PDB file of C-alpha atoms in Angstrom:
ATOM      1  CA  LYS A1434      -6.067   6.663 -72.032  1.00 92.00           C
ATOM      2  CA  ALA A1435      -5.477   8.641 -68.772  1.00 91.00           C
ATOM      3  CA  ASP A1436      -9.393   9.027 -68.453  1.00 93.00           C
ATOM      4  CA  VAL A1437      -9.654   5.295 -68.574  1.00 95.00           C
ATOM      5  CA  VAL A1438      -6.840   4.735 -65.983  1.00 94.00           C
ATOM      6  CA  ILE A1439      -8.403   7.367 -63.584  1.00 94.00           C
ATOM      7  CA  ALA A1440     -11.667   5.743 -63.893  1.00 96.00           C
ATOM      8  CA  CYS A1441     -10.326   2.420 -63.050  1.00 95.00           C
ATOM      9  CA  LEU A1442      -8.597   3.809 -59.948  1.00 95.00           C
ATOM     10  CA  GLU A1443     -11.626   5.557 -58.900  1.00 95.00           C
ATOM     11  CA  LYS A1444     -13.604   2.371 -59.169  1.00 96.00           C
ATOM     12  CA  ARG A1445     -11.124   0.384 -56.997  1.00 93.00           C
ATOM     13  CA  LEU A1446     -11.407   3.180 -54.344  1.00 95.00           C
ATOM     14  CA  SER A1447     -15.143   2.857 -54.574  1.00 95.00           C
ATOM     15  CA  VAL A1448     -14.946  -0.912 -53.965  1.00 93.00           C
ATOM     16  CA  VAL A1449     -12.788  -0.275 -50.967  1.00 92.00           C
ATOM     17  CA  SER A1450     -15.220   2.092 -49.536  1.00 93.00           C
ATOM     18  CA  GLN A1451     -17.973  -0.299 -49.902  1.00 93.00           C
ATOM     19  CA  GLN A1452     -15.953  -3.179 -48.264  1.00 89.00           C
ATOM     20  CA  ILE A1453     -15.096  -1.347 -45.282  1.00 93.00           C
ATOM     21  CA  LYS A1454     -18.348   0.547 -44.692  1.00 92.00           C
ATOM     22  CA  ASN A1455     -19.557  -0.968 -41.500  1.00 92.00           C
ATOM     23  CA  LEU A1456     -16.305  -2.649 -40.166  1.00 93.00           C
ATOM     24  CA  LYS A1457     -14.416  -1.308 -36.890  1.00 93.00           C
ATOM     25  CA  ARG A1458     -11.661   1.033 -37.818  1.00 96.00           C
ATOM     26  CA  PRO A1459      -8.354  -0.132 -36.008  1.00 97.00           C
ATOM     27  CA  SER A1460      -5.864   2.316 -34.715  1.00 98.00           C
ATOM     28  CA  VAL A1461      -2.724   2.296 -36.690  1.00 98.00           C
ATOM     29  CA  VAL A1462       1.056   3.330 -36.583  1.00 98.00           C
ATOM     30  CA  ILE A1463       3.116   3.142 -39.503  1.00 98.00           C
ATOM     31  CA  ILE A1464       6.883   3.173 -38.898  1.00 97.00           C
ATOM     32  CA  GLU A1465       8.608   4.807 -41.814  1.00 96.00           C
ATOM     33  CA  TRP A1466      12.225   4.792 -40.514  1.00 95.00           C
ATOM     34  CA  LEU A1467      13.828   2.648 -37.803  1.00 95.00           C
ATOM     35  CA  ASP A1468      16.623   4.893 -36.385  1.00 92.00           C
ATOM     36  CA  PRO A1469      15.655   7.451 -35.507  1.00 95.00           C
ATOM     37  CA  LEU A1470      12.075   6.379 -35.401  1.00 96.00           C
ATOM     38  CA  MET A1471       9.860   8.124 -37.762  1.00 97.00           C
ATOM     39  CA  VAL A1472       6.108   7.668 -38.465  1.00 97.00           C
ATOM     40  CA  ALA A1473       4.729   8.105 -42.137  1.00 96.00           C
ATOM     41  CA  GLY A1474       3.134  11.318 -42.966  1.00 95.00           C
ATOM     42  CA  HIS A1475       2.231  13.326 -46.155  1.00 95.00           C
ATOM     43  CA  TRP A1476      -0.453  11.233 -48.106  1.00 95.00           C
ATOM     44  CA  VAL A1477      -0.262   7.986 -45.941  1.00 96.00           C
ATOM     45  CA  PRO A1478      -2.654   9.121 -43.080  1.00 97.00           C
ATOM     46  CA  GLU A1479      -5.202   9.683 -45.785  1.00 96.00           C
ATOM     47  CA  MET A1480      -4.387   6.211 -47.183  1.00 96.00           C
ATOM     48  CA  VAL A1481      -4.926   4.808 -43.913  1.00 97.00           C
ATOM     49  CA  GLU A1482      -8.346   6.554 -43.512  1.00 96.00           C
ATOM     50  CA  ARG A1483      -9.424   5.386 -46.911  1.00 95.00           C
ATOM     51  CA  ALA A1484      -8.466   1.844 -46.048  1.00 96.00           C
ATOM     52  CA  GLY A1485     -10.525   1.989 -42.862  1.00 96.00           C
ATOM     53  CA  GLY A1486      -7.990   2.761 -40.098  1.00 97.00           C
ATOM     54  CA  ASN A1487      -7.233   5.539 -37.710  1.00 97.00           C
ATOM     55  CA  MET A1488      -3.764   6.844 -37.986  1.00 97.00           C
ATOM     56  CA  LEU A1489      -1.913   7.783 -34.783  1.00 97.00           C
ATOM     57  CA  LEU A1490       0.985  10.047 -34.359  1.00 97.00           C
ATOM     58  CA  SER A1491       0.664  11.652 -37.761  1.00 94.00           C
ATOM     59  CA  LYS A1492      -1.927  13.603 -39.782  1.00 92.00           C
ATOM     60  CA  ARG A1493      -2.820  14.005 -43.364  1.00 90.00           C
ATOM     61  CA  GLY A1494      -0.773  16.495 -45.290  1.00 90.00           C
ATOM     62  CA  GLU A1495       1.944  16.789 -42.505  1.00 93.00           C
ATOM     63  CA  LYS A1496       5.515  15.737 -42.886  1.00 94.00           C
ATOM     64  CA  SER A1497       6.743  12.441 -41.592  1.00 95.00           C
ATOM     65  CA  VAL A1498       7.767  12.948 -37.951  1.00 95.00           C
ATOM     66  CA  GLU A1499      10.369  11.607 -35.577  1.00 97.00           C
ATOM     67  CA  VAL A1500       8.739   9.927 -32.543  1.00 98.00           C
ATOM     68  CA  SER A1501       9.942   8.298 -29.484  1.00 97.00           C
ATOM     69  CA  TRP A1502       9.349   4.675 -28.659  1.00 97.00           C
ATOM     70  CA  GLU A1503       7.658   5.852 -25.520  1.00 98.00           C
ATOM     71  CA  GLN A1504       5.062   7.691 -27.903  1.00 98.00           C
ATOM     72  CA  ILE A1505       4.442   4.473 -29.960  1.00 98.00           C
ATOM     73  CA  LEU A1506       4.044   2.314 -26.453  1.00 98.00           C
ATOM     74  CA  GLN A1507       1.626   5.105 -25.221  1.00 98.00           C
ATOM     75  CA  THR A1508      -0.643   5.169 -28.237  1.00 97.00           C
ATOM     76  CA  ASN A1509      -0.536   1.212 -28.088  1.00 98.00           C
ATOM     77  CA  PRO A1510      -2.017   0.796 -31.630  1.00 98.00           C
ATOM     78  CA  ASP A1511      -4.258  -2.006 -32.874  1.00 97.00           C
ATOM     79  CA  VAL A1512      -1.950  -2.519 -35.774  1.00 97.00           C
ATOM     80  CA  LEU A1513       1.743  -1.707 -36.119  1.00 98.00           C
ATOM     81  CA  ILE A1514       3.038  -1.496 -39.691  1.00 97.00           C
ATOM     82  CA  ILE A1515       6.961  -1.331 -40.192  1.00 97.00           C
ATOM     83  CA  ALA A1516       7.621   0.028 -43.779  1.00 96.00           C
ATOM     84  CA  PRO A1517      10.972   1.656 -43.847  1.00 95.00           C
ATOM     85  CA  CYS A1518      11.399   4.083 -46.812  1.00 91.00           C
ATOM     86  CA  GLY A1519      13.602   2.525 -49.465  1.00 90.00           C
ATOM     87  CA  PHE A1520      13.561  -1.178 -47.922  1.00 92.00           C
ATOM     88  CA  SER A1521      12.246  -4.326 -49.340  1.00 90.00           C
ATOM     89  CA  ILE A1522      10.515  -6.826 -46.983  1.00 92.00           C
ATOM     90  CA  SER A1523      13.728  -8.973 -46.825  1.00 91.00           C
ATOM     91  CA  ARG A1524      15.664  -5.940 -45.915  1.00 93.00           C
ATOM     92  CA  THR A1525      13.098  -4.732 -43.344  1.00 93.00           C
ATOM     93  CA  MET A1526      13.587  -8.261 -41.697  1.00 93.00           C
ATOM     94  CA  GLU A1527      17.447  -7.980 -41.431  1.00 94.00           C
ATOM     95  CA  GLU A1528      16.831  -4.744 -39.529  1.00 93.00           C
ATOM     96  CA  ILE A1529      13.607  -5.851 -37.455  1.00 94.00           C
ATOM     97  CA  VAL A1530      15.667  -6.188 -34.336  1.00 94.00           C
ATOM     98  CA  LEU A1531      15.847  -2.374 -34.190  1.00 93.00           C
ATOM     99  CA  ILE A1532      12.131  -2.550 -33.359  1.00 95.00           C
ATOM    100  CA  SER A1533      11.471  -6.112 -31.881  1.00 95.00           C
ATOM    101  CA  GLN A1534      14.258  -5.870 -29.245  1.00 95.00           C
ATOM    102  CA  ARG A1535      13.005  -2.520 -27.657  1.00 96.00           C
ATOM    103  CA  GLU A1536      11.591  -2.685 -24.178  1.00 97.00           C
ATOM    104  CA  GLY A1537       7.813  -3.045 -24.122  1.00 97.00           C
ATOM    105  CA  PHE A1538       7.531  -4.411 -27.668  1.00 97.00           C
ATOM    106  CA  LYS A1539       5.942  -7.534 -26.465  1.00 97.00           C
ATOM    107  CA  ASN A1540       3.457  -5.570 -24.266  1.00 97.00           C
ATOM    108  CA  LEU A1541       2.105  -3.827 -27.448  1.00 98.00           C
ATOM    109  CA  LYS A1542      -1.608  -4.676 -28.129  1.00 98.00           C
ATOM    110  CA  ALA A1543      -0.504  -4.989 -31.966  1.00 97.00           C
ATOM    111  CA  TYR A1544       2.070  -7.681 -30.586  1.00 97.00           C
ATOM    112  CA  LYS A1545      -0.324  -9.520 -28.363  1.00 97.00           C
ATOM    113  CA  GLU A1546      -3.031  -9.641 -30.995  1.00 95.00           C
ATOM    114  CA  LYS A1547      -0.584 -10.620 -33.859  1.00 94.00           C
ATOM    115  CA  ASN A1548      -1.200  -7.439 -35.759  1.00 95.00           C
ATOM    116  CA  ILE A1549       2.525  -6.421 -36.519  1.00 95.00           C
ATOM    117  CA  PHE A1550       2.968  -6.256 -40.310  1.00 95.00           C
ATOM    118  CA  LEU A1551       5.849  -5.430 -42.715  1.00 95.00           C
ATOM    119  CA  MET A1552       4.999  -3.655 -45.890  1.00 94.00           C
ATOM    120  CA  ASP A1553       7.044  -2.597 -48.816  1.00 92.00           C
ATOM    121  CA  GLY A1554       6.622   1.056 -48.210  1.00 89.00           C
ATOM    122  CA  ASP A1555       8.984   2.013 -50.896  1.00 88.00           C
ATOM    123  CA  ALA A1556       6.606   0.475 -53.568  1.00 90.00           C
ATOM    124  CA  TYR A1557       3.240   1.399 -51.925  1.00 92.00           C
ATOM    125  CA  LEU A1558       3.566   4.359 -49.499  1.00 93.00           C
ATOM    126  CA  THR A1559       6.370   6.565 -50.307  1.00 87.00           C
ATOM    127  CA  ARG A1560       5.627   7.502 -54.054  1.00 83.00           C
ATOM    128  CA  PRO A1561       2.471   9.348 -55.011  1.00 82.00           C
ATOM    129  CA  GLY A1562       0.871   7.958 -58.074  1.00 85.00           C
ATOM    130  CA  PRO A1563      -1.290   5.136 -59.144  1.00 88.00           C
ATOM    131  CA  ARG A1564       0.355   2.603 -56.804  1.00 89.00           C
ATOM    132  CA  VAL A1565      -1.237   4.481 -53.975  1.00 93.00           C
ATOM    133  CA  VAL A1566      -4.420   2.726 -54.698  1.00 95.00           C
ATOM    134  CA  ASP A1567      -2.438  -0.550 -54.560  1.00 93.00           C
ATOM    135  CA  GLY A1568      -1.146   0.533 -51.147  1.00 94.00           C
ATOM    136  CA  ILE A1569      -4.754   1.268 -49.870  1.00 95.00           C
ATOM    137  CA  GLU A1570      -6.028  -2.059 -51.017  1.00 93.00           C
ATOM    138  CA  ILE A1571      -3.018  -3.747 -49.181  1.00 93.00           C
ATOM    139  CA  LEU A1572      -3.852  -1.619 -45.990  1.00 95.00           C
ATOM    140  CA  VAL A1573      -7.481  -3.228 -46.259  1.00 94.00           C
ATOM    141  CA  ASP A1574      -6.001  -6.616 -46.423  1.00 91.00           C
ATOM    142  CA  ILE A1575      -3.785  -5.896 -43.352  1.00 92.00           C
ATOM    143  CA  PHE A1576      -6.479  -4.305 -41.281  1.00 93.00           C
ATOM    144  CA  TYR A1577      -9.025  -7.090 -42.197  1.00 89.00           C
ATOM    145  CA  SER A1578      -6.886  -9.872 -43.170  1.00 72.00           C
ATOM    146  CA  GLN A1579      -9.305 -12.479 -41.596  1.00 54.00           C
ATOM    147  CA  ARG A1580     -11.893 -11.564 -44.455  1.00 46.00           C
ATOM    148  CA  GLY A1581      -9.850 -13.616 -47.141  1.00 49.00           C
ATOM    149  CA  GLU A1582      -7.044 -13.768 -49.536  1.00 56.00           C
ATOM    150  CA  SER A1583      -4.956 -10.927 -50.743  1.00 65.00           C
ATOM    151  CA  ARG A1584      -4.243 -10.136 -54.359  1.00 70.00           C
ATOM    152  CA  HIS A1585      -0.711  -9.199 -53.234  1.00 70.00           C
ATOM    153  CA  SER A1586       2.186 -11.289 -52.436  1.00 71.00           C
ATOM    154  CA  GLU A1587       4.619 -11.772 -49.338  1.00 74.00           C
ATOM    155  CA  ASN A1588       7.062  -9.348 -51.371  1.00 75.00           C
ATOM    156  CA  ASP A1589       4.371  -6.681 -50.837  1.00 86.00           C
ATOM    157  CA  TRP A1590       3.402  -7.278 -47.262  1.00 89.00           C
ATOM    158  CA  ARG A1591       3.413  -9.975 -44.614  1.00 89.00           C
ATOM    159  CA  ARG A1592       2.555 -10.465 -40.985  1.00 89.00           C
ATOM    160  CA  LEU A1593       5.580 -10.411 -38.737  1.00 89.00           C
ATOM    161  CA  LEU A1594       4.219 -12.552 -36.073  1.00 74.00           C
TER     162      LEU A1594
END
């Protein structure tokens, strides 16, 4: 049974690779915690790479790290994903002022291009296992959302702006 599950997951990853093959790779920051600000590490940078993005401020296999707001402003990502560990989308919405009220928020490229997203990081980013593939598919939807409908709901991810 495990072999069948693994084969299915590998096929889904292969489909993702084909979908993003010749697409422009956006620069990405994923905020994993709001106060203090932390960006996602561990396996999340690899997920971003597999979904077609270039992760900023953290690297594959390294721990999640605390960053300053100034570092986020300086990297000025194409895509900003807010996915606090342990928070649902609705809980993140309750806390979003911790990000949206910061000086320079509206100057971010991601803000200007309406590429700020909320994601259920607890379900798709913080637990290693088969749902990592779901997370990669969600990231593809986020990076290339103009390409069509998502298999996932607004409880999984949504555009903030």
